PDB file of C-alpha atoms in Angstrom:
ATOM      1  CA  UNK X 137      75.305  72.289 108.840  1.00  0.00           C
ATOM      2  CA  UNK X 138      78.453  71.856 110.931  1.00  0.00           C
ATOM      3  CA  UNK X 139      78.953  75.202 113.120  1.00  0.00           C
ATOM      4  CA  UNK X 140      82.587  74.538 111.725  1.00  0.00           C
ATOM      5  CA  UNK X 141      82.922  77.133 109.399  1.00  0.00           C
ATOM      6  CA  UNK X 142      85.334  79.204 107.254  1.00  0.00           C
ATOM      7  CA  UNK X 143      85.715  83.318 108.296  1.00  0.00           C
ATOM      8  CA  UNK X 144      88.890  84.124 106.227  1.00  0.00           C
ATOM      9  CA  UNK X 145      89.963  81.999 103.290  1.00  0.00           C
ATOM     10  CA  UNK X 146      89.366  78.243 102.238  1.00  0.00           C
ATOM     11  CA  UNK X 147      91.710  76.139  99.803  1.00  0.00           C
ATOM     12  CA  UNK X 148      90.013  75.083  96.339  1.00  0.00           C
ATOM     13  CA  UNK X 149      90.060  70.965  97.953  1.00  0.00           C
ATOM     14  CA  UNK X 150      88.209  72.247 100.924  1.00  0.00           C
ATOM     15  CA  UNK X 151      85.602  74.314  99.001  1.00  0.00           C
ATOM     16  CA  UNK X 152      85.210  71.411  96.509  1.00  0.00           C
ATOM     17  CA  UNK X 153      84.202  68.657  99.564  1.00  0.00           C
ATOM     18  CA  UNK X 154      81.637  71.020 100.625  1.00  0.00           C
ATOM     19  CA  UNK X 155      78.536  69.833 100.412  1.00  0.00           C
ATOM     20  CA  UNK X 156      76.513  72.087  97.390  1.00  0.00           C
ATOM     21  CA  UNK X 157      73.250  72.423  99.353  1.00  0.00           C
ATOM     22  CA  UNK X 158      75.624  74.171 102.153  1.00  0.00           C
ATOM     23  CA  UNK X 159      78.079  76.390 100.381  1.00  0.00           C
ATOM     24  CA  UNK X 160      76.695  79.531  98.383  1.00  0.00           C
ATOM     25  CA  UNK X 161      79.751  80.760  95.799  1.00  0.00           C
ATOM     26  CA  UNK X 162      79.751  84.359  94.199  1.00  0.00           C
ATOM     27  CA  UNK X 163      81.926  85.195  91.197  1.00  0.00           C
ATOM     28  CA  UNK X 164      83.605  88.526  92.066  1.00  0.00           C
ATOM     29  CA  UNK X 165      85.917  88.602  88.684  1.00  0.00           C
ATOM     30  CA  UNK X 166      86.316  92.256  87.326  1.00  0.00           C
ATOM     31  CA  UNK X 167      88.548  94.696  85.399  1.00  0.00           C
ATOM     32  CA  UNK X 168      88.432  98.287  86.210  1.00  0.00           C
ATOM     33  CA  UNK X 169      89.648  98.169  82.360  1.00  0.00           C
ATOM     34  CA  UNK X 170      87.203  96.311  81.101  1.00  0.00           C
ATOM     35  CA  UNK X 171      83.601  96.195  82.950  1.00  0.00           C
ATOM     36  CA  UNK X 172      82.263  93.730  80.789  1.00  0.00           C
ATOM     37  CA  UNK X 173      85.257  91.253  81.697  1.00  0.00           C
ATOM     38  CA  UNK X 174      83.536  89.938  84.684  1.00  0.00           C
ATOM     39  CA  UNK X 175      80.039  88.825  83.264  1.00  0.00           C
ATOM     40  CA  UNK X 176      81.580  88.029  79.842  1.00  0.00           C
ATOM     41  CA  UNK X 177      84.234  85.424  82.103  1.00  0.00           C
ATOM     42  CA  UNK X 178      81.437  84.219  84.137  1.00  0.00           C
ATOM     43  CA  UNK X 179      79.206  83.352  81.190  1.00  0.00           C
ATOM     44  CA  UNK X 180      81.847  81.383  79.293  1.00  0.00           C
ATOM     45  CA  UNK X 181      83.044  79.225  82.056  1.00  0.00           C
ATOM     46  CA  UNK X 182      82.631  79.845  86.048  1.00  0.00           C
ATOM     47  CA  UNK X 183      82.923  77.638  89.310  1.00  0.00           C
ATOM     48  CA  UNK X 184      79.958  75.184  89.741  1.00  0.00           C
ATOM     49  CA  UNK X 185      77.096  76.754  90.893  1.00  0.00           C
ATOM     50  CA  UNK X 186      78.594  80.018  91.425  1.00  0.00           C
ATOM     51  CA  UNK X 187      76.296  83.056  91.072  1.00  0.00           C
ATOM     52  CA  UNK X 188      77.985  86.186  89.535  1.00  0.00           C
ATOM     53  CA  UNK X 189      77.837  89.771  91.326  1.00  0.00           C
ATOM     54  CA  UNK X 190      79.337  92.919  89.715  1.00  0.00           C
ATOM     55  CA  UNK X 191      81.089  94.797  91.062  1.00  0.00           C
ATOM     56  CA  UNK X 192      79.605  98.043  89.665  1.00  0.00           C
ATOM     57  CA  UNK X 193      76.211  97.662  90.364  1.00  0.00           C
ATOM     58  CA  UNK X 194      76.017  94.589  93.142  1.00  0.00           C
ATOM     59  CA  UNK X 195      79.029  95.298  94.972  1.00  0.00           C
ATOM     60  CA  UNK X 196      79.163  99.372  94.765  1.00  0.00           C
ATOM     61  CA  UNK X 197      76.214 101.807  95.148  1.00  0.00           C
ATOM     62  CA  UNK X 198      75.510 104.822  93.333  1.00  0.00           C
ATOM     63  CA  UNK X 199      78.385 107.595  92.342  1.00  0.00           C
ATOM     64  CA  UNK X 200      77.882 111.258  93.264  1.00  0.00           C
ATOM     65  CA  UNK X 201      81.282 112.528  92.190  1.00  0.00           C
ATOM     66  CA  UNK X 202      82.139 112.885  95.366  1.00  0.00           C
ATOM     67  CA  UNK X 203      81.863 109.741  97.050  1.00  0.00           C
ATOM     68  CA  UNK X 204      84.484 107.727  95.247  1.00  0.00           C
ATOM     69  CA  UNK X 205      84.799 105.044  92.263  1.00  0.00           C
ATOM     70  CA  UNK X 206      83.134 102.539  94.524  1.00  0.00           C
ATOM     71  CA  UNK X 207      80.926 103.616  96.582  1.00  0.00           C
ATOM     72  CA  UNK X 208      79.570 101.449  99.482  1.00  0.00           C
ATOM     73  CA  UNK X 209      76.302  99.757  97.870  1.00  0.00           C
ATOM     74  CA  UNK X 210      72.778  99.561  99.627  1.00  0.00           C
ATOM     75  CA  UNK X 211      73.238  96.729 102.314  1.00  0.00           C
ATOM     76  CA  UNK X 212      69.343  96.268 102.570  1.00  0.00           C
ATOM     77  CA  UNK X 213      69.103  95.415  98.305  1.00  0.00           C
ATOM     78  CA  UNK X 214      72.466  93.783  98.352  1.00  0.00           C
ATOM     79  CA  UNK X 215      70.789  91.245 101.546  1.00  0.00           C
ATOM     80  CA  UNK X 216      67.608  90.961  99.160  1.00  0.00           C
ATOM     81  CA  UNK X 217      69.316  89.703  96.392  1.00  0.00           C
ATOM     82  CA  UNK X 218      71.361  87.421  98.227  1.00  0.00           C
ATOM     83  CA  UNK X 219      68.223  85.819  99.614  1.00  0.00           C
ATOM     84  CA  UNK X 220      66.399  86.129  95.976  1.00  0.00           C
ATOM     85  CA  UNK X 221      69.656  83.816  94.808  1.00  0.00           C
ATOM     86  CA  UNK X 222      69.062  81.326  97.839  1.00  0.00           C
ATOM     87  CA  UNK X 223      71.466  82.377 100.591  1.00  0.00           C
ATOM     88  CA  UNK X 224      70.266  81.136 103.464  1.00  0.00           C
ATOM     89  CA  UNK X 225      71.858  81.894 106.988  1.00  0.00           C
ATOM     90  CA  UNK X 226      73.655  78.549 107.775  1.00  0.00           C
ATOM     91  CA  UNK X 227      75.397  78.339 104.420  1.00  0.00           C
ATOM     92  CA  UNK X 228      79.008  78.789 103.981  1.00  0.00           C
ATOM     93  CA  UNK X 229      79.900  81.592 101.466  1.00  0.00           C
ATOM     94  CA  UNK X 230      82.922  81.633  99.112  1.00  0.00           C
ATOM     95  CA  UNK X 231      83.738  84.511  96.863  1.00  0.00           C
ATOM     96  CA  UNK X 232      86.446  83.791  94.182  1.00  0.00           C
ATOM     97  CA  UNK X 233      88.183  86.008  91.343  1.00  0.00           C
ATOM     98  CA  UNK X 234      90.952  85.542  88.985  1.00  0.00           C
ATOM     99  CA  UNK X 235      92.999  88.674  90.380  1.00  0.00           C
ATOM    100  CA  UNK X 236      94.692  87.393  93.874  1.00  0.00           C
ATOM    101  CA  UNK X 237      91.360  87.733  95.852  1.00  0.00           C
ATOM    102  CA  UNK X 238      91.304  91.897  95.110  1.00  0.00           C
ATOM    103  CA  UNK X 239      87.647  91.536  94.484  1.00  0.00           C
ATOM    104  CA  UNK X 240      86.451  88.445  95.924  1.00  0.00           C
ATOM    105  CA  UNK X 241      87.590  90.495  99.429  1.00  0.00           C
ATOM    106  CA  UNK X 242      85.163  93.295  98.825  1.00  0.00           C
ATOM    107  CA  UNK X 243      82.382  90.544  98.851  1.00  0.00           C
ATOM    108  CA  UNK X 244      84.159  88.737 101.933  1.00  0.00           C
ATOM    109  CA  UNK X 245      84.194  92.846 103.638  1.00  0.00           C
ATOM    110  CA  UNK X 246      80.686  93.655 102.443  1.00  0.00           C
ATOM    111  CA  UNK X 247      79.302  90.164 104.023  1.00  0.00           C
ATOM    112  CA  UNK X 248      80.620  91.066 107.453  1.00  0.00           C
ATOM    113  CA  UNK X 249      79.257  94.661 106.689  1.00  0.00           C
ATOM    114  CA  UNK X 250      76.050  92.634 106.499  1.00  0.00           C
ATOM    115  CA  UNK X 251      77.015  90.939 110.104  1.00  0.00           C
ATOM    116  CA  UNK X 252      77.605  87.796 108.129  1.00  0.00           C
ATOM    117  CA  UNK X 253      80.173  85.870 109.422  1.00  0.00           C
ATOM    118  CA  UNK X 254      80.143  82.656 107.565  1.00  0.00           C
ATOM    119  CA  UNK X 255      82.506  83.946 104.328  1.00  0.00           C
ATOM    120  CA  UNK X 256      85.868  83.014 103.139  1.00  0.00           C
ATOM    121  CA  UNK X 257      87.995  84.150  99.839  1.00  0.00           C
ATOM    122  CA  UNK X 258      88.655  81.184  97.690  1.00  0.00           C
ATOM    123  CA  UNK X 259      92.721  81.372  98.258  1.00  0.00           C
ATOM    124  CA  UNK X 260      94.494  81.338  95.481  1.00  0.00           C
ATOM    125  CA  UNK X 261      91.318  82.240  93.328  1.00  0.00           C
ATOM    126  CA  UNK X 262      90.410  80.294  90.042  1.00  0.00           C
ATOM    127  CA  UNK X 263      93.481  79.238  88.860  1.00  0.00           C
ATOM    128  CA  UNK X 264      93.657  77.430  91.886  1.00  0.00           C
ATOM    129  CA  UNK X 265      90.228  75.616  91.446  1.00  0.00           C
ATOM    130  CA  UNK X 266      91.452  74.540  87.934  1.00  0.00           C
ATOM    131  CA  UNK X 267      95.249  73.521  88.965  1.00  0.00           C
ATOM    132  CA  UNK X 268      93.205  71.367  91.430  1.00  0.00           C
ATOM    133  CA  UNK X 269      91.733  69.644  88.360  1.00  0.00           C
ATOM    134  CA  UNK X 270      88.297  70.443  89.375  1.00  0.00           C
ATOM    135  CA  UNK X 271      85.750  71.249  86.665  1.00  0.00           C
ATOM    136  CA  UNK X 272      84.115  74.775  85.410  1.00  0.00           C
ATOM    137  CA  UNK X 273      80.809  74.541  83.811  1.00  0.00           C
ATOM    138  CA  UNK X 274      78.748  77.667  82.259  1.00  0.00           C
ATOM    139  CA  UNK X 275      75.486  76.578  83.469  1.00  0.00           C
ATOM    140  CA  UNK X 276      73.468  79.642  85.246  1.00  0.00           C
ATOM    141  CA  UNK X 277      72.224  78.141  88.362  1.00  0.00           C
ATOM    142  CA  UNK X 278      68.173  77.302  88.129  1.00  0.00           C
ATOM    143  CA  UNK X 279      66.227  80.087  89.681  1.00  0.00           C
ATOM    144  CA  UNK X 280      65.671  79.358  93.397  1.00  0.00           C
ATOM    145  CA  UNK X 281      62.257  78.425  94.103  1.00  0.00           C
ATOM    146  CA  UNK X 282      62.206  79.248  97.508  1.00  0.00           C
ATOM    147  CA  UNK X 283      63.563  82.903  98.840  1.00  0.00           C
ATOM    148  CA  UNK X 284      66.759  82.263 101.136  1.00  0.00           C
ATOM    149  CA  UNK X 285      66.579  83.218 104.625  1.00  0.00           C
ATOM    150  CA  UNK X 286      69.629  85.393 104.553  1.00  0.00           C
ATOM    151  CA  UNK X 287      68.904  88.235 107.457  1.00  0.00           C
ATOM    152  CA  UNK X 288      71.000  91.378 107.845  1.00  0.00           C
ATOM    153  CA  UNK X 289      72.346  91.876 111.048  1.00  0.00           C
ATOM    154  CA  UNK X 290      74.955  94.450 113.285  1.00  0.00           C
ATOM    155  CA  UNK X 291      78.211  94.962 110.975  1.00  0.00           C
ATOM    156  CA  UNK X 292      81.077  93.158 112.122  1.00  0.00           C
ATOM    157  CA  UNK X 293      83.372  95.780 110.358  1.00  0.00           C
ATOM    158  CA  UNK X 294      84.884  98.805 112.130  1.00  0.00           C
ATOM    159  CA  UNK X 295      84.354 101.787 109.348  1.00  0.00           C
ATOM    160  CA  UNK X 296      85.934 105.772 109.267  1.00  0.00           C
ATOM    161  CA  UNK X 297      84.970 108.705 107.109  1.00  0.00           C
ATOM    162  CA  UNK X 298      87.004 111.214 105.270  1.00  0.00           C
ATOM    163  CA  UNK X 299      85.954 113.585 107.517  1.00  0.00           C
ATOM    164  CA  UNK X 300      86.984 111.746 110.751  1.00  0.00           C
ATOM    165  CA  UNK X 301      90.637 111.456 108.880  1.00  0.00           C
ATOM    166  CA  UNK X 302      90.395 114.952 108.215  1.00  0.00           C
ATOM    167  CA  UNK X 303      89.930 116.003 111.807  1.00  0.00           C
ATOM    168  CA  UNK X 304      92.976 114.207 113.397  1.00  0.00           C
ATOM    169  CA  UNK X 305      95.515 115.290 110.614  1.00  0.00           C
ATOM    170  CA  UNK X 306      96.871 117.796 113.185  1.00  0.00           C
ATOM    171  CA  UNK X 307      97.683 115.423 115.241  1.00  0.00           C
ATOM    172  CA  UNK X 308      97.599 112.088 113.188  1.00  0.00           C
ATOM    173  CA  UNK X 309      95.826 109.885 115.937  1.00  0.00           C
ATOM    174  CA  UNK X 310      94.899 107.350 113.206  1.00  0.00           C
ATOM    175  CA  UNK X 311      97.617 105.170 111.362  1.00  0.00           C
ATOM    176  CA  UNK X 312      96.374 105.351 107.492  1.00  0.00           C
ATOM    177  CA  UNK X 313      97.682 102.476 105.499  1.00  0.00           C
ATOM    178  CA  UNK X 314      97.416 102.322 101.514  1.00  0.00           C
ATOM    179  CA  UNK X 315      97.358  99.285 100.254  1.00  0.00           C
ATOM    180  CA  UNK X 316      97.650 100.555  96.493  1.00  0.00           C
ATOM    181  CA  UNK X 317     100.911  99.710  94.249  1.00  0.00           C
ATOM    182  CA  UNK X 318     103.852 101.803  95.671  1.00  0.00           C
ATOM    183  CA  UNK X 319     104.579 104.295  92.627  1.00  0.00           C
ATOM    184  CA  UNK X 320     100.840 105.316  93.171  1.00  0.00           C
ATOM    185  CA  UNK X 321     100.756 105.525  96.841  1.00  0.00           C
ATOM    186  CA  UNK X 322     104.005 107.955  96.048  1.00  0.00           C
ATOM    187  CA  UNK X 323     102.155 109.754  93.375  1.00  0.00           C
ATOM    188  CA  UNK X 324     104.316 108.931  90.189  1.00  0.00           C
ATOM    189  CA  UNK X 325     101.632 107.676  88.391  1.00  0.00           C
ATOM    190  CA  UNK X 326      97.808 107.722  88.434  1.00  0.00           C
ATOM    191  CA  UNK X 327      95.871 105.485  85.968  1.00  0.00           C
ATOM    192  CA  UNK X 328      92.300 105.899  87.554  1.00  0.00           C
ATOM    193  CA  UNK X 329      91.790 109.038  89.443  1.00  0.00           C
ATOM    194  CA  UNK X 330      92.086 113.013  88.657  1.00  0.00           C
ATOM    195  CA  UNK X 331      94.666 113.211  90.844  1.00  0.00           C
ATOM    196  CA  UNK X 332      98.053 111.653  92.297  1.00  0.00           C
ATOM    197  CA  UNK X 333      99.458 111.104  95.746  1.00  0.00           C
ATOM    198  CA  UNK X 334      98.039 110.231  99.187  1.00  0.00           C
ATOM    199  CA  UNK X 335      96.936 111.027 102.440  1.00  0.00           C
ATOM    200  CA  UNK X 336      99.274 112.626 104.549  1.00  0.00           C
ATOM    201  CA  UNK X 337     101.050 110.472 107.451  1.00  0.00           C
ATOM    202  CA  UNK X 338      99.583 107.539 105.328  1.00  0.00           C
ATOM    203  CA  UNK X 339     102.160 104.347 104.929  1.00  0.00           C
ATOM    204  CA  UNK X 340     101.746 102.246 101.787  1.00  0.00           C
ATOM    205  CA  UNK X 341     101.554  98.345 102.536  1.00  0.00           C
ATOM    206  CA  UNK X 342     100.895  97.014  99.004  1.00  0.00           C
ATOM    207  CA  UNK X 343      98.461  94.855  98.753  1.00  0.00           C
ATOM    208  CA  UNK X 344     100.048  92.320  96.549  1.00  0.00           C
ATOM    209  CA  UNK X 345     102.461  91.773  99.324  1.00  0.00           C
ATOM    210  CA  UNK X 346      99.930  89.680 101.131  1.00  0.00           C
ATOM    211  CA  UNK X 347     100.725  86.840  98.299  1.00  0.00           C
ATOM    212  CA  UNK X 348     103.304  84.362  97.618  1.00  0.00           C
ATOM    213  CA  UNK X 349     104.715  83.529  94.656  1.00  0.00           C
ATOM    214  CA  UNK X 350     101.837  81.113  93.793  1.00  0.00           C
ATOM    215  CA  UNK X 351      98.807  83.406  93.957  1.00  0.00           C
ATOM    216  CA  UNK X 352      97.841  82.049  97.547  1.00  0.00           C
ATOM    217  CA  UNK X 353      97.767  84.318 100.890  1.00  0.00           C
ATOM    218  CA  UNK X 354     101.505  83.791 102.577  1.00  0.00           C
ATOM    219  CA  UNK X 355     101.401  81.636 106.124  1.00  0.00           C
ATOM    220  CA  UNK X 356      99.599  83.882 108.891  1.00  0.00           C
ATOM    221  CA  UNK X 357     102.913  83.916 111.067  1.00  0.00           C
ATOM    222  CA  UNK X 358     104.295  85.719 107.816  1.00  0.00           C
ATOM    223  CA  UNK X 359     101.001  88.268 107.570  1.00  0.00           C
ATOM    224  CA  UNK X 360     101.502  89.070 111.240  1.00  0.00           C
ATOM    225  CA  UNK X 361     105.273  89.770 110.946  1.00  0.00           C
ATOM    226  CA  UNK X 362     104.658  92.243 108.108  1.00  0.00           C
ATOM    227  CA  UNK X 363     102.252  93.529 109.505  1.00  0.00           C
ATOM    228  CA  UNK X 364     104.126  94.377 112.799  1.00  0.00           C
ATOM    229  CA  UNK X 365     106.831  95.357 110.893  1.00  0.00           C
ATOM    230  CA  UNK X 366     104.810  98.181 109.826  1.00  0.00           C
ATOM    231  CA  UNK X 367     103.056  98.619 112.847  1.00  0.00           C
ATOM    232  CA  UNK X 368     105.372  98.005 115.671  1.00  0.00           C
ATOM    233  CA  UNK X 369     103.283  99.254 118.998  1.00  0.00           C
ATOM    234  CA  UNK X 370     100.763 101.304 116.982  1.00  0.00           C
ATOM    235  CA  UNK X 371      97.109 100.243 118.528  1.00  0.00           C
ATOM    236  CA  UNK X 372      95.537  97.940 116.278  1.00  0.00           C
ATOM    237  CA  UNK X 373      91.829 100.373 116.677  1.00  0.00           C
ATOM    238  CA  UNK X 374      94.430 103.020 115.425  1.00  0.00           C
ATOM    239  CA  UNK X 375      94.564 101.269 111.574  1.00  0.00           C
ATOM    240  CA  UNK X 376      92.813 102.165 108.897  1.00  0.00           C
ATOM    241  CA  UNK X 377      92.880 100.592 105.279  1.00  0.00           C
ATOM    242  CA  UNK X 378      92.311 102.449 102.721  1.00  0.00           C
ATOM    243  CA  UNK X 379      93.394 102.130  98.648  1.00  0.00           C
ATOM    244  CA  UNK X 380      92.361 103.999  95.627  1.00  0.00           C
ATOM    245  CA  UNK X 381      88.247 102.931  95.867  1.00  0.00           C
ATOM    246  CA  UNK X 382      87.962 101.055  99.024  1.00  0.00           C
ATOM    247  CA  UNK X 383      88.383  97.418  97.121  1.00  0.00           C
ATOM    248  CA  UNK X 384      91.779  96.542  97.967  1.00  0.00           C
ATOM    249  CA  UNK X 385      91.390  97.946 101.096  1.00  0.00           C
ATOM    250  CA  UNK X 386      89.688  94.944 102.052  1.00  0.00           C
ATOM    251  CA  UNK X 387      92.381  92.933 100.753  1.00  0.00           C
ATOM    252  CA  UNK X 388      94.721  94.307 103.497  1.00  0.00           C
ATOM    253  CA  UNK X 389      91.990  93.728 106.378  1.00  0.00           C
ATOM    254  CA  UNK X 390      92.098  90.065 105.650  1.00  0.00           C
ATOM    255  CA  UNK X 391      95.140  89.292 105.785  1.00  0.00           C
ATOM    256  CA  UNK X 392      94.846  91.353 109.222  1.00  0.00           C
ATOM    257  CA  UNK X 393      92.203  88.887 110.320  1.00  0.00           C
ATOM    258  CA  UNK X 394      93.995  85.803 108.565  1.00  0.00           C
ATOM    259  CA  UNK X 395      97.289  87.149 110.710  1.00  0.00           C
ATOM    260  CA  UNK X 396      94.948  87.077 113.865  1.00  0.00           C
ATOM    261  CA  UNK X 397      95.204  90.890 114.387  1.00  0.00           C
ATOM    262  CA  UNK X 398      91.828  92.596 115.980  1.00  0.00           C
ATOM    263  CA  UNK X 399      89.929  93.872 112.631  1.00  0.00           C
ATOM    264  CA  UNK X 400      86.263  93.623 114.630  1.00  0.00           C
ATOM    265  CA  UNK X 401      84.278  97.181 115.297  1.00  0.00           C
ATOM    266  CA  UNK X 402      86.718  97.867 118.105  1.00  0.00           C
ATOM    267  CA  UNK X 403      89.657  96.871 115.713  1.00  0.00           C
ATOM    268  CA  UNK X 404      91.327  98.007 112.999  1.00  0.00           C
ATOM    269  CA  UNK X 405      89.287  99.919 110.367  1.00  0.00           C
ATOM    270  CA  UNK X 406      88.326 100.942 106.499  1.00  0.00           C
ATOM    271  CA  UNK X 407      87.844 104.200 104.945  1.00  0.00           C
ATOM    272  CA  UNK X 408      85.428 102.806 102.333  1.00  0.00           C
ATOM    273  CA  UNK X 409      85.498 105.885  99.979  1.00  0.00           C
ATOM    274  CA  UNK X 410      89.383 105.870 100.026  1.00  0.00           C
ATOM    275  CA  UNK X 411      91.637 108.190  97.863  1.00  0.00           C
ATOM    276  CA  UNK X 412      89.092 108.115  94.823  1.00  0.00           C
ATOM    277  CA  UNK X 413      86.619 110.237  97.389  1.00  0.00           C
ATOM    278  CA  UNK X 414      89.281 111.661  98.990  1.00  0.00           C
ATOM    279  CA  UNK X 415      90.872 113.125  96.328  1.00  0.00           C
ATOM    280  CA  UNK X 416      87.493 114.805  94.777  1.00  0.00           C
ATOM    281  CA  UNK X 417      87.658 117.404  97.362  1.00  0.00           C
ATOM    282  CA  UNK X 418      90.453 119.624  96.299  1.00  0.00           C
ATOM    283  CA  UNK X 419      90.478 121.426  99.675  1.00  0.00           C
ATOM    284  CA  UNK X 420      91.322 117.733 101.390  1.00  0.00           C
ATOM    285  CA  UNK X 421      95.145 118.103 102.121  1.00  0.00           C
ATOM    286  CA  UNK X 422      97.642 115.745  99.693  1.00  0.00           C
ATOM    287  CA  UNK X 423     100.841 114.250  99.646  1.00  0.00           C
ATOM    288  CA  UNK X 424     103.556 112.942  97.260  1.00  0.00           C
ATOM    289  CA  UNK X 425     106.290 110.893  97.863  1.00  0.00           C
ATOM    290  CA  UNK X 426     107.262 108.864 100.963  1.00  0.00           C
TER     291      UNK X 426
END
């Protein structure tokens, strides 16, 4: 395979001129409304080829109570079943949903969490794969005869815990950024978690502002100006993303790395259990309001 490859997002022609035998797609659709959506969307019609992954049980790990909605899952079975569905190590990976990439990210984040550099986020998601006139199918692709060679390696992502937010608060040496709606990074509503607001000194950069008007990410000289809008001088290994489960979060880090700012282990940063963990401690401190 070329050593040409994609690291951010690819356009629905470029993923369709891929050769099959070299790209590996994964189905990321989901509704935190509906949990069945996903696999019921996937069975009825789905990307040639593509292999599905939930995000419940693939994409998350095991809930405590206490560690969030969606908690990181268990690199080492997540890398086994990627090899069990043929990923091997040279392929390109593409990760699509029908939501403006809010899920197909977390597979794009969790890849690189995997040291897996060879992923991109299908931009503009399914629609644009159909408005390209290219065909869906619901054929479950034949069980791979031969176990990919797939191989975890060193993340690529920089990561924080609550409790390395929680000891700077004094002084606020981190710059928290929430990439959830507005009205619930200000605490006026709260559809999925016990309880409303954010972390203090946080500023909300809604993810949806990362997209045009056309469901695709905007130009990078447009992510990058936003970005420093919000940022001005602050030290990009200052940043970290967080949202209400650590999904969208990783929304907001690529259109960091699609903007060309720093978002490697020495760059800017996720707090994977976001305000869903944070919030389950009541002794945590909260905010309201901007």
């Amino acid at each position: 395979m070329s050593t040409l490859f994609f690291n951010n997002i690819i356009s629905a022609q470029a993923l369709h001129s891929l050769p099959a035998s070299e790209v590996f797609i994964i189905d990321a659709r989901h509704s935190l409304m509906d949990l069945n959506f996903g696999k019921n969307a996937y069975l009825e019609a789905h990307i040639p080829n593509a292999h599905f992954l939930n995000m419940e049980t693939d994409l998350s790990g095991d809930k405590t109570g206490e560690n969030g909605r969606h908690p990181l899952p268990d690199l080492d079975v997540l890398a086994e079943k990627l090899r069990t569905l043929g990923l091997r190590n040279e392929m390109q990976v593409v990760a699509y949903d029908d939501a403006a990439g809010a899920m197909a990210a977390r597979v794009w984040w969790l890849l690189r969490a995997m040291g897996f550099e060879r992923v991109a986020v299908l931009d503009g998601g399914l629609g644009a794969w159909c408005k390209a006139g290219f065909e869906l199918n619901a054929e479950i692709p034949a069980p791979n005869t031969n176990t990919g060679t797939f191989t975890r390696k060193t993340s690529l992502n920089h990561t924080v815990t609550a409790n390395d937010i929680a000891a700077q608060l004094p002084v606020a040496t981190l710059t928290l950024v929430d990439a959830r709606a507005p009205e619930r990074y200000r605490g006026e509503v709260e559809p999925l978690d016990p309880v409303a607001g954010h972390i203090p000194t946080a500023h909300n950069q809604f993810m949806m502002n990362n997209i045009d008007e056309h469901g695709h990410f905007k130009p990078a000289e447009l992510l990058r100006a936003q970005w420093m809008e919000l940022l001005g001088d602050t030290p990009i290994n200052t940043v970290v993303n967080y949202c209400g489960s650590g999904v969208t979060a990783c929304h907001n880090l690529l259109s960091m790395h699609i903007a060309g700012l720093d978002i490697s282990t020495t760059g800017a940063a996720i707090y994977p259990g976001s305000w869903s963990e944070w919030c389950a401690d009541t002794h945590r401190p909260m905010a309201k309001h901007s």
